[in-house]
Each structure stands twice: as C-alpha cells, then as structure tokens.
CSV table of C-alpha atoms in Angstrom, one decimal:
chain,number,residue,atom,x,y,z
V,7,UNK,CA,8.9,5.3,-11.1
V,8,UNK,CA,8.1,3.2,-14.6
V,9,UNK,CA,6.9,5.8,-16.3
V,10,UNK,CA,8.2,7.8,-18.8
V,11,UNK,CA,7.5,11.8,-18.5
V,12,UNK,CA,8.0,14.4,-20.5
V,13,UNK,CA,10.5,16.8,-19.8
V,14,UNK,CA,14.0,16.0,-18.5
V,15,UNK,CA,13.7,19.6,-16.3
V,16,UNK,CA,11.4,21.3,-13.7
V,17,UNK,CA,9.7,25.1,-13.6
V,18,UNK,CA,9.2,26.2,-10.0
V,19,UNK,CA,6.0,26.9,-11.4
V,20,UNK,CA,5.5,22.6,-12.6
V,21,UNK,CA,6.6,22.1,-8.7
V,22,UNK,CA,4.0,24.4,-7.2
V,23,UNK,CA,1.5,22.3,-9.0
V,24,UNK,CA,3.0,19.6,-8.2
V,25,UNK,CA,2.7,20.3,-4.4
V,26,UNK,CA,-0.8,20.6,-4.8
V,27,UNK,CA,-1.8,18.2,-6.7
V,28,UNK,CA,0.0,15.7,-4.6
V,29,UNK,CA,-1.5,17.3,-1.1
V,30,UNK,CA,-4.8,17.2,-2.9
V,31,UNK,CA,-4.0,12.9,-3.4
V,32,UNK,CA,-2.3,12.4,-0.5
V,33,UNK,CA,-5.9,14.0,1.8
V,34,UNK,CA,-7.4,12.0,-0.3
V,35,UNK,CA,-5.7,8.6,0.4
V,36,UNK,CA,-7.3,8.9,4.0
V,37,UNK,CA,-10.3,10.0,3.2
V,38,UNK,CA,-11.6,6.7,1.1
V,39,UNK,CA,-9.3,4.1,3.3
V,40,UNK,CA,-11.6,5.7,6.1
V,41,UNK,CA,-14.4,5.3,4.8
V,42,UNK,CA,-13.4,1.6,3.8
V,43,UNK,CA,-12.9,2.1,-0.5
V,44,UNK,CA,-9.3,0.3,-0.3
V,45,UNK,CA,-9.8,-3.0,-1.4
V,46,UNK,CA,-9.7,-5.3,0.5
V,47,UNK,CA,-10.1,-8.3,-1.3
V,48,UNK,CA,-7.7,-10.9,-0.8
V,49,UNK,CA,-4.2,-12.1,-1.4
V,50,UNK,CA,-1.8,-11.2,-4.3
V,51,UNK,CA,1.6,-12.0,-5.4
V,52,UNK,CA,3.8,-10.5,-8.7
V,53,UNK,CA,7.9,-10.4,-9.2
V,54,UNK,CA,10.0,-8.2,-10.6
V,55,UNK,CA,13.6,-9.4,-12.0
V,56,UNK,CA,16.6,-6.8,-12.8
V,57,UNK,CA,18.6,-8.2,-14.9
V,58,UNK,CA,22.0,-7.4,-16.7
V,59,UNK,CA,23.2,-8.5,-20.1
V,60,UNK,CA,26.7,-9.3,-20.7
V,61,UNK,CA,29.2,-10.2,-24.3
V,62,UNK,CA,30.7,-13.3,-23.9
V,63,UNK,CA,33.5,-12.1,-21.9
V,64,UNK,CA,31.4,-11.0,-19.5
V,65,UNK,CA,31.2,-7.0,-19.4
V,66,UNK,CA,28.4,-5.1,-19.8
V,67,UNK,CA,26.6,-5.1,-23.0
V,68,UNK,CA,24.7,-1.6,-23.3
V,69,UNK,CA,22.3,-2.9,-25.8
V,70,UNK,CA,18.5,-2.9,-24.0
V,71,UNK,CA,16.7,-0.4,-26.0
V,72,UNK,CA,18.5,-3.1,-30.0
V,73,UNK,CA,16.8,-6.4,-26.8
V,74,UNK,CA,13.6,-4.3,-25.6
V,75,UNK,CA,13.0,-3.8,-29.8
V,76,UNK,CA,13.1,-6.7,-31.0
V,77,UNK,CA,11.6,-8.5,-27.7
V,78,UNK,CA,8.5,-6.5,-27.6
V,79,UNK,CA,7.0,-8.1,-25.0
V,80,UNK,CA,5.6,-5.9,-22.6
V,81,UNK,CA,7.1,-7.5,-19.0
V,82,UNK,CA,10.3,-6.4,-20.4
V,83,UNK,CA,10.9,-3.0,-20.1
V,84,UNK,CA,14.5,-0.8,-19.2
V,85,UNK,CA,15.8,0.1,-16.9
V,86,UNK,CA,18.8,2.2,-15.3
V,87,UNK,CA,21.2,1.6,-17.4
V,88,UNK,CA,21.5,0.2,-20.9
V,89,UNK,CA,22.9,-3.1,-19.8
V,90,UNK,CA,19.5,-3.7,-17.4
V,91,UNK,CA,16.6,-5.0,-18.3
V,92,UNK,CA,13.5,-6.2,-15.9
V,93,UNK,CA,11.4,-9.2,-16.6
V,94,UNK,CA,7.7,-8.7,-14.8
V,95,UNK,CA,4.7,-11.5,-14.3
V,96,UNK,CA,1.7,-11.0,-13.4
V,97,UNK,CA,-0.4,-11.2,-10.0
V,98,UNK,CA,-0.8,-14.5,-9.1
V,99,UNK,CA,-3.5,-14.8,-6.3
V,100,UNK,CA,-2.0,-16.4,-3.6
V,101,UNK,CA,-2.9,-19.8,-2.9
V,102,UNK,CA,-2.3,-23.5,-4.3
V,103,UNK,CA,1.0,-23.7,-6.9
V,104,UNK,CA,0.6,-19.6,-6.8
V,105,UNK,CA,4.4,-19.8,-6.9
V,106,UNK,CA,5.1,-22.5,-9.3
V,107,UNK,CA,3.4,-20.7,-11.7
V,108,UNK,CA,5.5,-17.2,-11.4
V,109,UNK,CA,8.6,-19.6,-11.7
V,110,UNK,CA,6.7,-21.3,-14.6
V,111,UNK,CA,5.6,-17.6,-16.1
V,112,UNK,CA,9.0,-16.0,-15.6
V,113,UNK,CA,11.9,-19.0,-16.5
V,114,UNK,CA,10.0,-19.3,-20.0
V,115,UNK,CA,9.9,-15.2,-20.5
V,116,UNK,CA,13.0,-15.7,-19.5
V,117,UNK,CA,13.8,-18.4,-22.3
V,118,UNK,CA,12.3,-15.4,-24.9
V,119,UNK,CA,14.6,-13.0,-23.8
V,120,UNK,CA,17.5,-14.7,-23.9
V,121,UNK,CA,16.7,-16.0,-27.1
V,122,UNK,CA,17.0,-12.3,-27.9
V,123,UNK,CA,20.1,-11.5,-26.6
V,124,UNK,CA,21.8,-14.6,-28.5
V,125,UNK,CA,20.6,-13.0,-31.5
V,126,UNK,CA,22.7,-9.6,-30.2
V,127,UNK,CA,26.1,-11.9,-29.2
V,128,UNK,CA,24.5,-11.8,-25.8
V,129,UNK,CA,23.0,-13.9,-22.5
V,130,UNK,CA,21.1,-12.8,-19.4
V,131,UNK,CA,22.0,-13.1,-16.1
V,132,UNK,CA,20.8,-12.4,-12.6
V,133,UNK,CA,22.9,-11.8,-9.7
V,134,UNK,CA,23.2,-8.9,-7.8
V,135,UNK,CA,26.5,-6.2,-8.9
V,136,UNK,CA,28.0,-8.1,-11.9
V,137,UNK,CA,31.7,-8.4,-10.5
V,138,UNK,CA,33.4,-8.1,-13.5
V,139,UNK,CA,31.3,-4.4,-14.0
V,140,UNK,CA,34.4,-1.4,-14.1
V,141,UNK,CA,33.5,2.1,-12.3
V,142,UNK,CA,34.5,3.6,-15.9
V,143,UNK,CA,31.3,1.6,-16.7
V,144,UNK,CA,28.8,3.4,-15.5
V,145,UNK,CA,29.0,6.6,-17.2
V,146,UNK,CA,26.2,9.2,-18.5
V,147,UNK,CA,27.4,7.5,-21.4
V,148,UNK,CA,25.2,3.7,-20.9
V,149,UNK,CA,22.1,5.7,-19.1
V,150,UNK,CA,19.3,4.1,-20.7
V,151,UNK,CA,17.9,7.4,-23.2
V,152,UNK,CA,14.2,8.1,-21.2
V,153,UNK,CA,14.1,11.1,-19.9
V,154,UNK,CA,12.1,10.3,-16.6
V,155,UNK,CA,16.0,9.3,-15.8
V,156,UNK,CA,17.9,12.0,-17.3
V,157,UNK,CA,15.0,13.7,-14.9
V,158,UNK,CA,16.3,12.0,-12.1
V,159,UNK,CA,20.3,13.3,-12.6
V,160,UNK,CA,19.5,15.8,-13.1
V,161,UNK,CA,17.3,16.5,-9.6
V,162,UNK,CA,19.5,14.4,-7.8
V,163,UNK,CA,22.9,16.8,-8.5
V,164,UNK,CA,20.5,19.8,-7.8
V,165,UNK,CA,20.0,18.9,-4.2
V,166,UNK,CA,23.2,18.4,-3.8
V,167,UNK,CA,24.3,21.3,-5.1
V,168,UNK,CA,26.0,19.4,-7.3
V,169,UNK,CA,28.8,18.6,-5.2
V,170,UNK,CA,29.1,14.4,-6.4
V,171,UNK,CA,29.3,11.6,-5.0
V,172,UNK,CA,30.4,9.0,-2.9
V,173,UNK,CA,30.4,5.5,-2.3
V,174,UNK,CA,32.9,4.9,0.7
V,175,UNK,CA,32.0,0.5,2.2
V,176,UNK,CA,33.8,-1.0,4.2
V,177,UNK,CA,33.8,-5.0,4.2
V,178,UNK,CA,36.4,-7.7,3.7
V,179,UNK,CA,38.3,-5.2,1.7
V,180,UNK,CA,37.3,-1.7,1.5
V,181,UNK,CA,36.0,0.8,-1.0
V,182,UNK,CA,35.8,4.9,-1.8
V,183,UNK,CA,34.4,5.8,-5.8
V,184,UNK,CA,32.6,9.2,-6.3
V,185,UNK,CA,30.4,10.0,-9.2
V,186,UNK,CA,29.2,13.0,-11.1
V,187,UNK,CA,26.0,11.3,-11.7
V,188,UNK,CA,23.1,8.5,-10.0
V,189,UNK,CA,25.0,5.3,-12.5
V,190,UNK,CA,26.3,4.8,-8.9
V,191,UNK,CA,22.8,3.5,-8.8
V,192,UNK,CA,23.2,1.5,-12.1
V,193,UNK,CA,25.3,-2.1,-10.2
V,194,UNK,CA,22.5,-3.4,-8.1
V,195,UNK,CA,20.4,-5.7,-9.4
V,196,UNK,CA,17.3,-7.3,-7.2
V,197,UNK,CA,14.4,-9.6,-7.7
V,198,UNK,CA,11.5,-7.4,-5.8
V,199,UNK,CA,8.4,-9.3,-4.9
V,200,UNK,CA,5.0,-7.6,-4.4
V,201,UNK,CA,2.4,-8.2,-1.8
V,202,UNK,CA,-0.9,-7.5,-1.7
V,203,UNK,CA,-3.1,-7.8,1.0
V,204,UNK,CA,-6.4,-6.7,2.7
V,205,UNK,CA,-6.6,-2.8,3.1
V,206,UNK,CA,-7.7,-3.6,7.5
V,207,UNK,CA,-4.7,-6.1,7.0
V,208,UNK,CA,-1.8,-4.6,5.0
V,209,UNK,CA,-0.4,-2.7,7.6
V,210,UNK,CA,0.3,-5.2,10.1
V,211,UNK,CA,2.9,-7.3,6.7
V,212,UNK,CA,4.7,-4.0,5.9
V,213,UNK,CA,6.2,-4.0,10.1
V,214,UNK,CA,6.2,-8.5,9.7
V,215,UNK,CA,8.4,-7.2,6.5
V,216,UNK,CA,10.0,-4.8,8.2
V,217,UNK,CA,10.8,-6.6,11.2
V,218,UNK,CA,11.8,-10.2,8.8
V,219,UNK,CA,14.2,-8.7,6.4
V,220,UNK,CA,17.3,-9.4,8.4
V,221,UNK,CA,16.9,-13.2,9.2
V,222,UNK,CA,15.8,-13.0,5.2
V,223,UNK,CA,19.1,-11.4,3.3
V,224,UNK,CA,21.4,-13.6,6.2
V,225,UNK,CA,20.2,-16.4,3.5
V,226,UNK,CA,20.0,-14.7,0.5
V,227,UNK,CA,22.8,-12.5,-0.4
V,228,UNK,CA,24.7,-12.6,-4.2
V,229,UNK,CA,26.5,-9.9,-4.7
V,230,UNK,CA,30.2,-9.8,-2.7
V,231,UNK,CA,31.5,-8.1,-4.9
V,232,UNK,CA,31.8,-4.9,-6.5
V,233,UNK,CA,35.0,-3.0,-9.1
V,234,UNK,CA,37.1,-6.0,-8.2
V,235,UNK,CA,36.5,-5.5,-4.3
V,236,UNK,CA,34.9,-8.0,-1.9
V,237,UNK,CA,32.6,-6.0,0.0
V,238,UNK,CA,29.1,-7.3,2.3
V,239,UNK,CA,27.4,-10.4,1.1
V,240,UNK,CA,25.1,-8.3,-0.1
V,241,UNK,CA,27.2,-5.4,-1.3
V,242,UNK,CA,23.4,-4.3,-3.2
V,243,UNK,CA,22.6,-2.5,0.1
V,244,UNK,CA,25.4,-0.1,1.4
V,245,UNK,CA,25.7,0.7,-2.0
V,246,UNK,CA,21.8,1.8,-3.6
V,247,UNK,CA,22.1,4.3,-0.1
V,248,UNK,CA,24.1,6.1,-0.6
V,249,UNK,CA,24.9,5.9,-4.7
V,250,UNK,CA,21.7,8.5,-4.4
V,251,UNK,CA,21.9,10.5,-1.3
V,252,UNK,CA,20.7,13.7,-0.7
V,253,UNK,CA,19.9,16.5,1.8
V,254,UNK,CA,16.5,15.4,4.0
V,255,UNK,CA,15.6,11.6,4.8
V,256,UNK,CA,17.1,9.4,3.0
V,257,UNK,CA,16.1,8.4,-0.2
V,258,UNK,CA,16.8,4.6,0.3
V,259,UNK,CA,16.5,3.9,3.8
V,260,UNK,CA,14.7,0.8,5.8
V,261,UNK,CA,12.2,3.2,6.8
V,262,UNK,CA,11.6,5.6,9.7
V,263,UNK,CA,10.1,2.7,12.1
V,264,UNK,CA,7.1,0.7,11.3
V,265,UNK,CA,3.9,1.9,10.6
V,266,UNK,CA,0.7,1.7,13.6
V,267,UNK,CA,-2.7,1.6,12.4
V,268,UNK,CA,-2.7,1.5,8.2
V,269,UNK,CA,0.4,1.5,5.1
V,270,UNK,CA,-1.2,5.4,4.8
V,271,UNK,CA,1.3,6.8,7.6
V,272,UNK,CA,3.9,6.1,5.7
V,273,UNK,CA,2.5,8.1,2.3
V,274,UNK,CA,1.2,11.1,4.9
V,275,UNK,CA,5.4,11.3,5.7
V,276,UNK,CA,6.3,11.4,1.7
V,277,UNK,CA,4.2,14.0,1.7
V,278,UNK,CA,5.7,15.5,5.1
V,279,UNK,CA,9.5,14.9,4.7
V,280,UNK,CA,9.8,15.1,1.0
V,281,UNK,CA,10.9,17.4,-1.9
V,282,UNK,CA,9.6,16.6,-4.5
V,283,UNK,CA,11.9,14.7,-7.6
V,284,UNK,CA,10.0,14.7,-10.4
V,285,UNK,CA,7.6,17.3,-9.9
V,286,UNK,CA,5.2,16.0,-13.4
V,287,UNK,CA,2.0,17.9,-13.0
V,288,UNK,CA,0.0,16.1,-15.0
V,289,UNK,CA,-3.9,16.6,-15.4
V,290,UNK,CA,-5.9,12.9,-14.3
V,291,UNK,CA,-8.4,13.4,-11.7
V,292,UNK,CA,-7.3,13.2,-7.8
V,293,UNK,CA,-8.4,9.5,-8.1
V,294,UNK,CA,-5.4,8.2,-10.3
V,295,UNK,CA,-3.4,9.6,-7.8
V,296,UNK,CA,-1.6,9.6,-10.1
V,297,UNK,CA,1.7,12.2,-8.3
V,298,UNK,CA,1.0,10.4,-5.0
V,299,UNK,CA,2.1,7.2,-5.9
V,300,UNK,CA,5.4,8.9,-8.7
V,301,UNK,CA,6.5,10.5,-5.7
V,302,UNK,CA,6.9,7.6,-3.4
V,303,UNK,CA,8.9,5.9,-6.7
V,304,UNK,CA,11.3,7.7,-6.2
V,305,UNK,CA,11.3,6.5,-1.7
V,306,UNK,CA,13.7,3.3,-2.3
V,307,UNK,CA,12.2,1.8,1.0
V,308,UNK,CA,13.5,-0.7,1.8
V,309,UNK,CA,10.1,-2.1,2.2
V,310,UNK,CA,7.6,0.1,0.2
V,311,UNK,CA,4.8,1.0,0.8
V,312,UNK,CA,2.4,1.0,-2.5
V,313,UNK,CA,-1.4,1.7,-4.3
V,314,UNK,CA,-2.9,0.2,-6.8
V,315,UNK,CA,-5.8,-0.5,-8.2
V,316,UNK,CA,-7.7,-3.7,-8.8
V,317,UNK,CA,-9.5,-5.1,-12.6
V,318,UNK,CA,-12.9,-3.3,-10.6
V,319,UNK,CA,-11.1,-0.1,-10.9
V,320,UNK,CA,-10.7,-0.2,-6.2
V,321,UNK,CA,-7.8,1.3,-5.2
V,322,UNK,CA,-5.8,-1.3,-3.5
V,323,UNK,CA,-2.0,-1.7,-0.7
V,324,UNK,CA,0.9,-3.6,-1.9
V,325,UNK,CA,4.6,-4.4,-0.2
V,326,UNK,CA,6.7,-4.1,-2.3
V,327,UNK,CA,9.5,-6.1,-0.9
V,328,UNK,CA,13.8,-4.8,-2.0
V,329,UNK,CA,15.0,-6.7,-0.4
V,330,UNK,CA,16.4,-9.6,-2.2
V,331,UNK,CA,19.0,-9.5,-4.9
V,332,UNK,CA,18.3,-11.6,-8.6
V,333,UNK,CA,19.8,-14.8,-8.5
V,334,UNK,CA,21.2,-17.0,-7.7
V,335,UNK,CA,18.6,-19.2,-9.7
V,336,UNK,CA,14.6,-19.9,-11.3
V,337,UNK,CA,14.8,-22.4,-8.3
V,338,UNK,CA,16.5,-20.0,-5.8
V,339,UNK,CA,13.5,-17.0,-6.3
V,340,UNK,CA,10.6,-19.0,-6.0
V,341,UNK,CA,12.6,-20.5,-2.5
V,342,UNK,CA,13.5,-16.8,-1.2
V,343,UNK,CA,10.3,-15.7,-2.3
V,344,UNK,CA,8.6,-18.4,0.2
V,345,UNK,CA,10.7,-18.2,2.8
V,346,UNK,CA,9.0,-14.2,2.7
V,347,UNK,CA,5.3,-14.8,2.3
V,348,UNK,CA,5.4,-17.4,4.6
V,349,UNK,CA,6.8,-15.2,7.6
V,350,UNK,CA,5.1,-12.1,6.2
V,351,UNK,CA,2.3,-14.2,7.1
V,352,UNK,CA,2.9,-15.6,10.5
V,353,UNK,CA,4.6,-12.7,11.8
V,354,UNK,CA,2.0,-10.4,10.6
V,355,UNK,CA,-0.7,-12.5,12.9
V,356,UNK,CA,1.3,-13.1,15.2
V,357,UNK,CA,0.0,-10.1,17.4
V,358,UNK,CA,2.5,-6.1,18.4
V,359,UNK,CA,1.4,-4.9,15.5
V,360,UNK,CA,3.2,-6.7,12.9
V,361,UNK,CA,6.1,-6.8,14.1
V,362,UNK,CA,6.2,-10.0,16.3
V,363,UNK,CA,7.3,-8.2,19.3
V,364,UNK,CA,10.8,-6.8,17.5
V,365,UNK,CA,11.6,-2.8,17.9
V,366,UNK,CA,12.2,-1.4,14.8
V,367,UNK,CA,15.9,-0.8,16.1
V,368,UNK,CA,16.1,-4.2,16.6
V,369,UNK,CA,14.9,-5.0,12.8
V,370,UNK,CA,16.8,-2.3,11.5
V,371,UNK,CA,19.9,-4.3,13.2
V,372,UNK,CA,19.5,-7.5,12.2
V,373,UNK,CA,18.6,-5.6,8.4
V,374,UNK,CA,22.6,-4.5,8.6
V,375,UNK,CA,24.5,-7.1,9.9
V,376,UNK,CA,23.1,-9.7,7.2
V,377,UNK,CA,23.8,-7.2,4.2
V,378,UNK,CA,27.6,-7.1,6.0
V,379,UNK,CA,27.5,-11.0,7.3
V,380,UNK,CA,25.0,-13.1,4.9
V,381,UNK,CA,24.8,-16.9,8.0
V,382,UNK,CA,27.0,-15.7,10.0
V,383,UNK,CA,25.8,-12.0,11.3
V,384,UNK,CA,24.4,-12.7,15.4
V,385,UNK,CA,21.1,-10.9,15.3
V,386,UNK,CA,18.2,-9.6,18.1
V,387,UNK,CA,14.8,-11.7,18.2
V,388,UNK,CA,12.2,-11.9,20.4
V,389,UNK,CA,12.4,-15.0,23.2
V,390,UNK,CA,16.0,-14.8,21.8
V,391,UNK,CA,18.0,-12.3,22.8
V,392,UNK,CA,21.3,-12.6,20.0
V,393,UNK,CA,21.4,-15.5,18.4
V,394,UNK,CA,23.2,-16.4,15.0
V,395,UNK,CA,21.4,-15.8,11.7
V,396,UNK,CA,21.4,-20.0,11.0
V,397,UNK,CA,20.1,-21.3,14.0
V,398,UNK,CA,17.6,-18.4,13.4
V,399,UNK,CA,16.6,-19.7,10.5
V,400,UNK,CA,16.9,-22.8,11.4
V,401,UNK,CA,15.1,-23.2,14.9
V,402,UNK,CA,12.8,-20.7,14.3
V,403,UNK,CA,11.6,-19.4,11.0
V,404,UNK,CA,12.1,-21.4,8.7
V,405,UNK,CA,9.2,-23.6,10.6
V,406,UNK,CA,7.9,-20.8,11.2
V,407,UNK,CA,6.8,-19.5,7.2
V,408,UNK,CA,6.3,-23.0,6.7
V,409,UNK,CA,3.1,-22.3,9.2
V,410,UNK,CA,2.4,-18.6,7.4
V,411,UNK,CA,2.2,-20.7,4.0
V,412,UNK,CA,-0.4,-23.2,5.0
V,413,UNK,CA,-2.2,-20.1,6.2
V,414,UNK,CA,-2.2,-18.6,3.8
V,415,UNK,CA,-3.5,-21.8,1.9
V,416,UNK,CA,-0.3,-22.2,0.0
V,417,UNK,CA,1.0,-25.5,-0.9
V,418,UNK,CA,4.4,-24.8,-1.6
V,419,UNK,CA,6.4,-25.8,1.1
V,420,UNK,CA,9.1,-27.4,-0.6
V,421,UNK,CA,10.1,-24.8,-1.6
V,422,UNK,CA,11.5,-23.9,1.8
V,423,UNK,CA,13.2,-27.7,2.4
V,424,UNK,CA,15.9,-25.5,-0.9
V,425,UNK,CA,16.2,-22.4,2.2
V,426,UNK,CA,17.4,-24.8,5.0
V,427,UNK,CA,19.4,-26.9,2.5
V,428,UNK,CA,21.5,-22.6,2.1
V,429,UNK,CA,21.6,-22.8,5.8
V,430,UNK,CA,22.9,-26.1,6.5
V,431,UNK,CA,25.3,-26.2,3.6
V,432,UNK,CA,26.0,-22.2,4.5
V,433,UNK,CA,26.2,-21.9,0.8
V,434,UNK,CA,24.2,-19.1,-0.5
V,435,UNK,CA,25.1,-17.2,-3.9
V,436,UNK,CA,28.0,-14.7,-2.0
V,437,UNK,CA,28.8,-17.4,-0.8
V,438,UNK,CA,29.5,-19.8,-3.5
V,439,UNK,CA,31.5,-16.9,-5.3
V,440,UNK,CA,33.8,-16.2,-2.9
V,441,UNK,CA,35.0,-20.3,-2.5
V,442,UNK,CA,34.3,-20.0,-6.4
V,443,UNK,CA,36.4,-16.8,-6.8
V,444,UNK,CA,39.6,-18.0,-4.5
V,445,UNK,CA,39.5,-21.1,-6.1
V,446,UNK,CA,40.1,-19.1,-10.1
V,447,UNK,CA,43.0,-17.5,-8.5
V,448,UNK,CA,40.4,-14.5,-8.5
V,449,UNK,CA,40.1,-14.2,-12.2
V,450,UNK,CA,36.8,-12.1,-12.0
V,451,UNK,CA,35.8,-13.2,-15.9
V,452,UNK,CA,36.1,-17.0,-15.4
V,453,UNK,CA,34.4,-16.2,-11.6
V,454,UNK,CA,31.2,-15.1,-14.6
V,455,UNK,CA,32.1,-18.6,-16.4
V,456,UNK,CA,31.2,-21.0,-13.6
V,457,UNK,CA,28.8,-17.9,-12.2
V,458,UNK,CA,26.7,-18.6,-16.0
V,459,UNK,CA,26.9,-22.3,-16.5
V,460,UNK,CA,25.1,-22.9,-13.7
V,461,UNK,CA,22.4,-21.2,-13.6
V,462,UNK,CA,21.9,-21.9,-16.9
V,463,UNK,CA,21.9,-25.9,-14.8
V,464,UNK,CA,19.2,-24.6,-12.9
V,465,UNK,CA,19.9,-25.8,-9.9
V,466,UNK,CA,19.5,-23.4,-6.5
V,467,UNK,CA,23.4,-22.2,-5.7
V,468,UNK,CA,23.8,-25.1,-2.5
V,469,UNK,CA,23.6,-27.9,-4.9
V,470,UNK,CA,26.7,-26.0,-6.3
V,471,UNK,CA,30.2,-27.0,-7.4
V,472,UNK,CA,33.0,-24.3,-7.1
C-alpha cells in the first residue's frame, strides 16, 4: 500500500487483468513454498512509526509535503493525511542488541524530522489518536495528494454504493460520526513491528502473534480520546475497523482463524474472498508478486502476513504486528516490541500449532476486551481460565517473554522491566492521558502540552507525573 500508482480509477479490463495476475501470482507463491524456495534465513525485525505533525497550538498541521521535500529522506514517507508522516528503520538481525540498535536508529531519524518540522513552525508527536483533532479536520482537503489514496477512497465508496461511512463507538462516552470519505482512518497512528522468520516457521509466529495480541495490547493502550470523547483505551481499534468498512469480509480484522500449515493459506484466502480495491496492473514478472502484494496491502489484518525479498532475491515471509499505537516514547515502544517478540517466540515454539492452546475465538475476544478496558480486561488463557490482564502479564507472560528473548539470542530483557513497571503502576499511555486530562479540568490542549513535554523527556510513561 506504500507504493504510488498511476491512476485514480479503474476499468473492467483493468480489474480482469488484475484478477488474472493475482491468481497467477498466488498459485506461484504456493508452488514456490512447496518447492522450499522461500527463505529460511534467520529472524529479522523492522519497525514503522506513524506520527502526527502539530502546530504550536497542538492542532494538526497539514504540511507533510513541505516536511518531506525539505527532509528528503528515503525512510520518511507520506501517510493518508497531510498531517501525518511515517518513519521507518532498516531491518536488524534479531539477536544481541537489536532493539537498542533500532532505538538509536529511530531516535536519530526522529531528531532529523523534528529539526525540519521546527523550521516549518511545527512539531512531531507520537500518539495513537490526537486528542485535539476535530471531526472537521478529517476531510479530503487534508488527504495527501497521491493517487493511491484517492483511488482507495473512490473504490471504498463505490463498494458501499456511495453510502457514507458510519462510526459508532461505545466506551466511557459514546461517539457517532458520519463521513463521506475514508479520512477517519487518518486519526489512527501506530507503531508496527515486522518480524521476518524462516518460512517453515512463519505460520507459527503468525498464530502466536494473534494469540498474544490481547495481553500485549492490554498494557500498551495510548488512544483513549477522539473528538473530545473518552472512548476505549485503544480507540484506534474500533475506529480503523469502521473507517474502511465495505461489503464482504472485514478489511480490518483479526482474520478468520489461525494458519494451519503455512502463511500461503492467508494469501489464498485473499484471492478467494476479497474483491480488489486497487486493481492496478503491472508488467513485472510473476515472480515479483506485485499484484499479490498490492492486494494484500489493502487488507489490514491486525497481524498481517507479508511477502518480501531477501538481498539474494529469494522471497521471504514475515508478520506485520499492527496492533500497537504510536508512543508514548521510543523507550516505551521498544519495550512493547520486546514484549511482542519474546512472547511471539515463546508461544510459537510451545506447540499447539503456534497458538499455545488458545482457541482463536478466545484470542479474538481477548483482543477486543484489551482494546476497550486495557489492564482492567478479563482475558482467557490456557491453564488459567479467565484472569485479569495485569495478573496474567505479571505471573505468566512477562516471564515467558523473557524466556522467548533468551531463546532468540536477544540480550535485552531489561526492556521488559519497563513493561513490568508499567503493569505494576497501572500507568499506560491511555491511563496517563485520562488522569492528566482530569487534572487539567478537561483541557485537551493542556493535556497535549503536558504530553509533548513528557514525550520529549524520553522517560517511559510509567514514570510520568500527571
């Protein structure tokens, strides 16, 4: 989805050609997998961070074009709205001090971006949903001027028969909103982890990622507010799911189940069950799997299988863990990554098809309970029955994640001390935001001033004063 396309509209001939190429490439992916042509090279990790650009009043600033042109950096790219950009880091071998290397790489890039933002009278901030954004800010006038976004908007509305998108979220407050475009999606910004694994193990990591999503999200919420309403601890989850809702299988979801034997099953499901949203036909050889990857890019599973290519040219499989919000700080995000990577390893290697014995239906229920209630969620877990999220993390899953990191050869379990302290203090990003807003008498701009000041300190959120 990050690749620009040449048009904003498609003909029946475009769609037929795309369908043919998509089927050809999906069958080729299956054949290559069965011939053991997918990479079995070791584990690697990469990261994406979606950020907000705000002005000095902490309102969204629609200047991403100017920022990107001035910065001119290949690892900083546009997002759906003009007030967001995405930062990336090159992948690292998942061993030793990989997380510290990633932390240093991302913080250096962040400093460069903010230097340019300051020249443009703006700042960058990492937060799941921006408390000061208004419904009126999410219009096509603030869409980044790229064909792929206009085409996506046009196709979503076409599939909906021109009917507007409705968002209805019941949390502490209730939010109802109607939009005639997909710009509500721009209100959700995330920290995405890419875990590349040997092809024969990739489906185990996918299943483990699904199973772990609920408990992980319970301690990582950072999006409690939207349009002045107090909603879920991680409001990004229902908002994104409703922002691109079209007939047929959900475009944003936990998926339909675990993978049985390989991640190729998920791409076959894409071919079988999903209409193409961006049927852009290319002349690349089938081995590039360009149509397969574009089609997959507009199906936003919370844990999304991806096909990429090693430096040798061999195709590889990886899992994109999409559940986490941006922020509160880089050290928090690396701690979240340590929890995910360690837990994914521990669960994937524990048997039971990589899911650790957790039924898919329970994994799905856990995820939405955690998104809504955070550390107050009651979760299902094998051997525990129903258990409070904080107890489950402290007694079972943080120790499991430490063991998983050791098994991977990642010598950075200290990051998990941050998770442990966050759970013990019960101060997630979302919890801090709610306390800070109450302390400021409901002043969202005062909240953002305090949030940005503490984010600049670099201290983990469990240490933040309200």
